[in-house]
CSV table of N, CA and C in Angstrom, one decimal:
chain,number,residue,atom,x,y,z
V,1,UNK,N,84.2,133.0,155.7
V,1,UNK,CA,83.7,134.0,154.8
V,1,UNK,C,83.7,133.4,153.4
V,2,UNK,N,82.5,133.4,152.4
V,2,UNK,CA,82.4,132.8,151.5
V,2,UNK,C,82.8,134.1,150.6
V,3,UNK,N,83.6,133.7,149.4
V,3,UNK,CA,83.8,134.7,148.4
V,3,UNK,C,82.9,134.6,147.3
V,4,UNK,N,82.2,135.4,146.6
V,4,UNK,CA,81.1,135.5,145.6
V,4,UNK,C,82.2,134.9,144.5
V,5,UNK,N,81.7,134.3,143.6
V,5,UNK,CA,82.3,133.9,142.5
V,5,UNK,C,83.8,132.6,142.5
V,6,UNK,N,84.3,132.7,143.3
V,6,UNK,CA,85.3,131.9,143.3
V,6,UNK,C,84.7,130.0,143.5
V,7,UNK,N,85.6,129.8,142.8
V,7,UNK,CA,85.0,128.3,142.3
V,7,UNK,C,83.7,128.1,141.2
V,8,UNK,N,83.0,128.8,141.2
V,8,UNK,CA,81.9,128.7,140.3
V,8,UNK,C,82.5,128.5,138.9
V,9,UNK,N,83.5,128.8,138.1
V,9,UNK,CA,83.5,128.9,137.3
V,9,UNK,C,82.3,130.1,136.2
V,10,UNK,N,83.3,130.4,135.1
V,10,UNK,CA,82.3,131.2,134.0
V,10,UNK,C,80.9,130.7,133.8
V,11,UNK,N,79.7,131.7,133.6
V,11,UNK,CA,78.7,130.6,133.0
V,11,UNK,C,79.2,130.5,131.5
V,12,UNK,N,79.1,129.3,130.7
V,12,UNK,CA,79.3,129.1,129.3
V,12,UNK,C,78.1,129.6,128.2
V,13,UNK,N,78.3,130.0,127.6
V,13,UNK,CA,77.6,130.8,127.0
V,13,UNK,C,77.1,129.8,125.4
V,14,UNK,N,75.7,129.8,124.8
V,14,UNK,CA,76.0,128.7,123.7
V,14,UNK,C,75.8,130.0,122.4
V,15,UNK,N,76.6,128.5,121.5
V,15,UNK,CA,76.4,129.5,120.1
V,15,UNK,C,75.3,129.7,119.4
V,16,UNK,N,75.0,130.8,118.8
V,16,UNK,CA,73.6,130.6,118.0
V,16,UNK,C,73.8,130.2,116.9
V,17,UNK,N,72.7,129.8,116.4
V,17,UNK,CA,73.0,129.0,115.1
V,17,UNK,C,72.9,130.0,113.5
V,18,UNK,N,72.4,131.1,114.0
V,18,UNK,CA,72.4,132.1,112.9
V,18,UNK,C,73.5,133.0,113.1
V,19,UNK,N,74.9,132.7,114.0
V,19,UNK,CA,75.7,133.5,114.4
V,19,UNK,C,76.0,134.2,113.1
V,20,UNK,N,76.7,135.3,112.8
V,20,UNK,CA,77.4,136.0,111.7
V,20,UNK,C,79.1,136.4,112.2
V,21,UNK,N,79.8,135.6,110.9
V,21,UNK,CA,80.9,136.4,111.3
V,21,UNK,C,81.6,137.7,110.7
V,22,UNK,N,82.4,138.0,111.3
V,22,UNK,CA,82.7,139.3,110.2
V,22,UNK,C,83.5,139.4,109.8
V,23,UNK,N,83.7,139.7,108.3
V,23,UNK,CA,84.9,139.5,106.9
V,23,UNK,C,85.0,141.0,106.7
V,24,UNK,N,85.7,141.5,106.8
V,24,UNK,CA,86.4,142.3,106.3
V,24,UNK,C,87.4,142.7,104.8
V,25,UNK,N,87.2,143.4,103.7
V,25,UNK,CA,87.9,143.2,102.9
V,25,UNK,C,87.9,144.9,102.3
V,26,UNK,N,89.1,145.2,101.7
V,26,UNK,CA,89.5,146.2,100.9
V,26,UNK,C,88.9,146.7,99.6
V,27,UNK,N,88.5,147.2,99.2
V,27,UNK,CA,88.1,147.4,97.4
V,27,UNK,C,88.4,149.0,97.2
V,28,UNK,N,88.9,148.5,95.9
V,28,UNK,CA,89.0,150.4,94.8
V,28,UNK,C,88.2,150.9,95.4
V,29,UNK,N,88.8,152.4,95.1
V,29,UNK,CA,87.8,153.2,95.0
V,29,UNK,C,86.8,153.3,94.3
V,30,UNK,N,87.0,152.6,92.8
V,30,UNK,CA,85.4,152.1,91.6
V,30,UNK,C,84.8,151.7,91.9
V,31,UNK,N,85.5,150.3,92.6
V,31,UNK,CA,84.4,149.4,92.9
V,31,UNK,C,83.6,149.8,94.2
V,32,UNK,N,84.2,150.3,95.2
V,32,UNK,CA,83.4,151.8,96.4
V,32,UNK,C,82.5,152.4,95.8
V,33,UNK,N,82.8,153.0,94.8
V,33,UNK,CA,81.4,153.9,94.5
V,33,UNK,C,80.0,153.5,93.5
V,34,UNK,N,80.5,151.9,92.7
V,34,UNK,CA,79.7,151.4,92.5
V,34,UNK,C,79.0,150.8,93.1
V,35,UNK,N,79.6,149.8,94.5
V,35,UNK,CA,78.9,149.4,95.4
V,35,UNK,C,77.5,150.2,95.6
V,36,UNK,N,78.3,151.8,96.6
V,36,UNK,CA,77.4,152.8,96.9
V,36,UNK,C,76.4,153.2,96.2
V,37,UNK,N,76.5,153.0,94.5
V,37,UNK,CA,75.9,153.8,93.8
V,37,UNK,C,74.4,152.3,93.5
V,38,UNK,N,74.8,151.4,93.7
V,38,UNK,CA,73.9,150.3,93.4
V,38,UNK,C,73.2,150.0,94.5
V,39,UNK,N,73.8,150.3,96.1
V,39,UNK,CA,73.1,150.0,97.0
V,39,UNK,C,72.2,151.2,97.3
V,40,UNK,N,72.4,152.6,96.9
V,40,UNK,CA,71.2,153.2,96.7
V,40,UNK,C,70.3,153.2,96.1
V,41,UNK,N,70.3,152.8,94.7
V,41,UNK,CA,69.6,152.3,93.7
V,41,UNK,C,68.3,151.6,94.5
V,42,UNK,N,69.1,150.4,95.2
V,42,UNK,CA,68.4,149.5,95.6
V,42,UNK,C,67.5,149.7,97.2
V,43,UNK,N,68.0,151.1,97.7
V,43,UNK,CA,67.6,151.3,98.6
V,43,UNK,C,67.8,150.5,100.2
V,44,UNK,N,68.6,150.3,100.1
V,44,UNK,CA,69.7,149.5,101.6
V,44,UNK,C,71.0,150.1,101.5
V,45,UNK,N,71.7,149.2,102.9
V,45,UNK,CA,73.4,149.3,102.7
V,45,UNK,C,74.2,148.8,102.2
V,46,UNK,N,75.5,149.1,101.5
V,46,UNK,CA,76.4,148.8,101.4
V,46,UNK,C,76.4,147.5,102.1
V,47,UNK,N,76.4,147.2,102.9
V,47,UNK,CA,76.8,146.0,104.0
V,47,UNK,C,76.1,144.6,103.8
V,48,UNK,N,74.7,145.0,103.3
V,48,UNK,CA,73.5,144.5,103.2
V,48,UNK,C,73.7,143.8,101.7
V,49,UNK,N,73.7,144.8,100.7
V,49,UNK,CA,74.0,144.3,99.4
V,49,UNK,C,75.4,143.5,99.1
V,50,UNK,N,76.4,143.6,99.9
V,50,UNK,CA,77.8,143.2,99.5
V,50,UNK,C,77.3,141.4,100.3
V,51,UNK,N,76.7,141.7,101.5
V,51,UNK,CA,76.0,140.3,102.0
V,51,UNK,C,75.0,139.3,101.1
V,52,UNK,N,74.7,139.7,100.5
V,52,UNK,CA,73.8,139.2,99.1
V,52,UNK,C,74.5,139.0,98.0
V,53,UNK,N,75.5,139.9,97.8
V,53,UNK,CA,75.9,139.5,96.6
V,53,UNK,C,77.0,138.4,96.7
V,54,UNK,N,77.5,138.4,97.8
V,54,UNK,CA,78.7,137.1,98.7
V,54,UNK,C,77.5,135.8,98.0
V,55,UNK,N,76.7,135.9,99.2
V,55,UNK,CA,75.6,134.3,99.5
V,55,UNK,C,75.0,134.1,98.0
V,56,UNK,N,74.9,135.0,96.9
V,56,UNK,CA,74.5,134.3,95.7
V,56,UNK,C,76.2,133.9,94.9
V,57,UNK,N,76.4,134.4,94.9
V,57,UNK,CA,78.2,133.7,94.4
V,57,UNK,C,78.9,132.4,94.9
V,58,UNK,N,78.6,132.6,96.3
V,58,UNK,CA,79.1,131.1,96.7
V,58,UNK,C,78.0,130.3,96.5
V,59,UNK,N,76.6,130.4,96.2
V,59,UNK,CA,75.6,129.6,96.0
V,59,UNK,C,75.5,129.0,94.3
V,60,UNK,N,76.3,129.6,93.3
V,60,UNK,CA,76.2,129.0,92.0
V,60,UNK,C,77.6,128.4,91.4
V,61,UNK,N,77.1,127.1,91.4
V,61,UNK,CA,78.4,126.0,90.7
V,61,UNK,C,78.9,126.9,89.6
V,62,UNK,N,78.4,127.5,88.8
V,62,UNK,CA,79.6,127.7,87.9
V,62,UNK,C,80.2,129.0,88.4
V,63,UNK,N,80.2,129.6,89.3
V,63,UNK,CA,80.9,130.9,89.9
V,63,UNK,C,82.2,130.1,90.5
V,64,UNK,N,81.4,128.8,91.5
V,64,UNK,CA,82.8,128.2,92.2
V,64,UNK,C,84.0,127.6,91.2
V,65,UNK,N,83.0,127.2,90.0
V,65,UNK,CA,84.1,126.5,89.0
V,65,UNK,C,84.9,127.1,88.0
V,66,UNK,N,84.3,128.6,88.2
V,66,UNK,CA,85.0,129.2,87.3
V,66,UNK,C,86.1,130.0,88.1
V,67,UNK,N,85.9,130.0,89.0
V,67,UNK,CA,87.0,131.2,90.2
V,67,UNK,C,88.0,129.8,90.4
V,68,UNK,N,87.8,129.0,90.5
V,68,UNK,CA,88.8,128.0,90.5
V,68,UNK,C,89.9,127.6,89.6
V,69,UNK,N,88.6,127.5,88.6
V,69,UNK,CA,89.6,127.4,87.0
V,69,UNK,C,90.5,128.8,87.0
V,70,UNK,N,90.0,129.7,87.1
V,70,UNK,CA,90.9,131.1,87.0
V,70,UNK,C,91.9,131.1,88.0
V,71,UNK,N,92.3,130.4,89.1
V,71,UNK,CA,93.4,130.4,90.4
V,71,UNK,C,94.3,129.1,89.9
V,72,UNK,N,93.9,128.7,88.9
V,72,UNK,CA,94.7,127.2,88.4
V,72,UNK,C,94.3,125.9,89.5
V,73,UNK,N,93.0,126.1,89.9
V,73,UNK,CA,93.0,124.7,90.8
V,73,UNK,C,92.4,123.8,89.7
V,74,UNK,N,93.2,122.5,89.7
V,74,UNK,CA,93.4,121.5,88.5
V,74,UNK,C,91.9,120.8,89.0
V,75,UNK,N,91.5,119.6,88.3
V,75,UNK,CA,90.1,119.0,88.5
V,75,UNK,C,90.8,117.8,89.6
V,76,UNK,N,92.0,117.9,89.1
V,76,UNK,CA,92.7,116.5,90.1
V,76,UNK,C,93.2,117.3,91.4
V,77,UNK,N,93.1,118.1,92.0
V,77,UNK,CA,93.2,119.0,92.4
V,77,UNK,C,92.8,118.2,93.9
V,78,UNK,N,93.2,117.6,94.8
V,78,UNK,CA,92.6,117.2,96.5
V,78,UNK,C,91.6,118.5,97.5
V,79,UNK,N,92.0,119.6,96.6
V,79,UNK,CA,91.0,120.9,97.4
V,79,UNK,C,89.8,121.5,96.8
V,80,UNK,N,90.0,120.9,95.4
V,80,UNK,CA,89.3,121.3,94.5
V,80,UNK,C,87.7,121.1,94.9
V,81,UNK,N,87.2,121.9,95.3
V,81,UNK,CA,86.0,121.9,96.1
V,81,UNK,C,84.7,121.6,94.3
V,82,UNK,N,83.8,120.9,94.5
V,82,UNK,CA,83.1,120.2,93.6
V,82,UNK,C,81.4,120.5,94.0
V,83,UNK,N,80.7,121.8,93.5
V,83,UNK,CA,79.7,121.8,94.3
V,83,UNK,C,78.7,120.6,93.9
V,84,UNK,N,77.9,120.4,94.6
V,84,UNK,CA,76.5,119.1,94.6
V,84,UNK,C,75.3,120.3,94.9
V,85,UNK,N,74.2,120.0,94.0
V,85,UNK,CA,73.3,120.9,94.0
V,85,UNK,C,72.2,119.9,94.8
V,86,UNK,N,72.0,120.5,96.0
V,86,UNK,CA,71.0,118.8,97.0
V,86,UNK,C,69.7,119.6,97.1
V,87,UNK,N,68.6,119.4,96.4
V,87,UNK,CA,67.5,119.9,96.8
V,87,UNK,C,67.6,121.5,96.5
V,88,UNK,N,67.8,122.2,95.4
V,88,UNK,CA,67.8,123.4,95.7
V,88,UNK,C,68.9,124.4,96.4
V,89,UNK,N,69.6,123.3,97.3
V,89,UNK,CA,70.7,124.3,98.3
V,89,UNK,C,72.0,123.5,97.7
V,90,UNK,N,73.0,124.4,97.3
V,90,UNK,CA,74.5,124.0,96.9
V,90,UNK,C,75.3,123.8,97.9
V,91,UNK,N,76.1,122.8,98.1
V,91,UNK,CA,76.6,122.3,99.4
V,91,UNK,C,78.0,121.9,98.8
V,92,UNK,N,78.9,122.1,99.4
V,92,UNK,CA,80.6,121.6,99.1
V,92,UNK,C,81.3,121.7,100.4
């Protein structure tokens, strides 16, 4: 008697390359109702806008170098992430 499944192993499943993961994070209640109040403005979600406004912040060198400079990460710093602007796209 052959048992269905036994020995076959899982199929493996591949990753997509557009995966999304999901971050999670807390804010005021100000900054909640500003969010809200700017994502209607703009006529989308919350979710949508807070996603756009992430992917342009991590996309401009002086945001990364200034959030850095503000946490005390030194220039001699081994973590000190240094963006390179390659073609239009910021990469670190």
């Amino acid at each position: 008697m052959k048992v269905r499944g036994v020995g076959q192993g899982a199929p493996v499943r591949n990753t997509r390359s557009d995966k999304k993961e999901r971050v999670q994070s807390y804010v005021s209640s100000d900054d909640k109702q500003k969010l809200n109040r700017l994502a209607r403005s703009c006529n989308t979600t919350e979710s949508e806008l807070v996603n756009e406004v992430l992917s342009y912040f991590l996309n401009h060198p002086d945001f990364i170098n200034w959030i850095q400079d503000r946490h005390g990460v030194t220039k001699e710093d081994p973590f000190r992430i240094v963006p390179i602007n390659d073609e239009g796209k910021l990469i670190y």
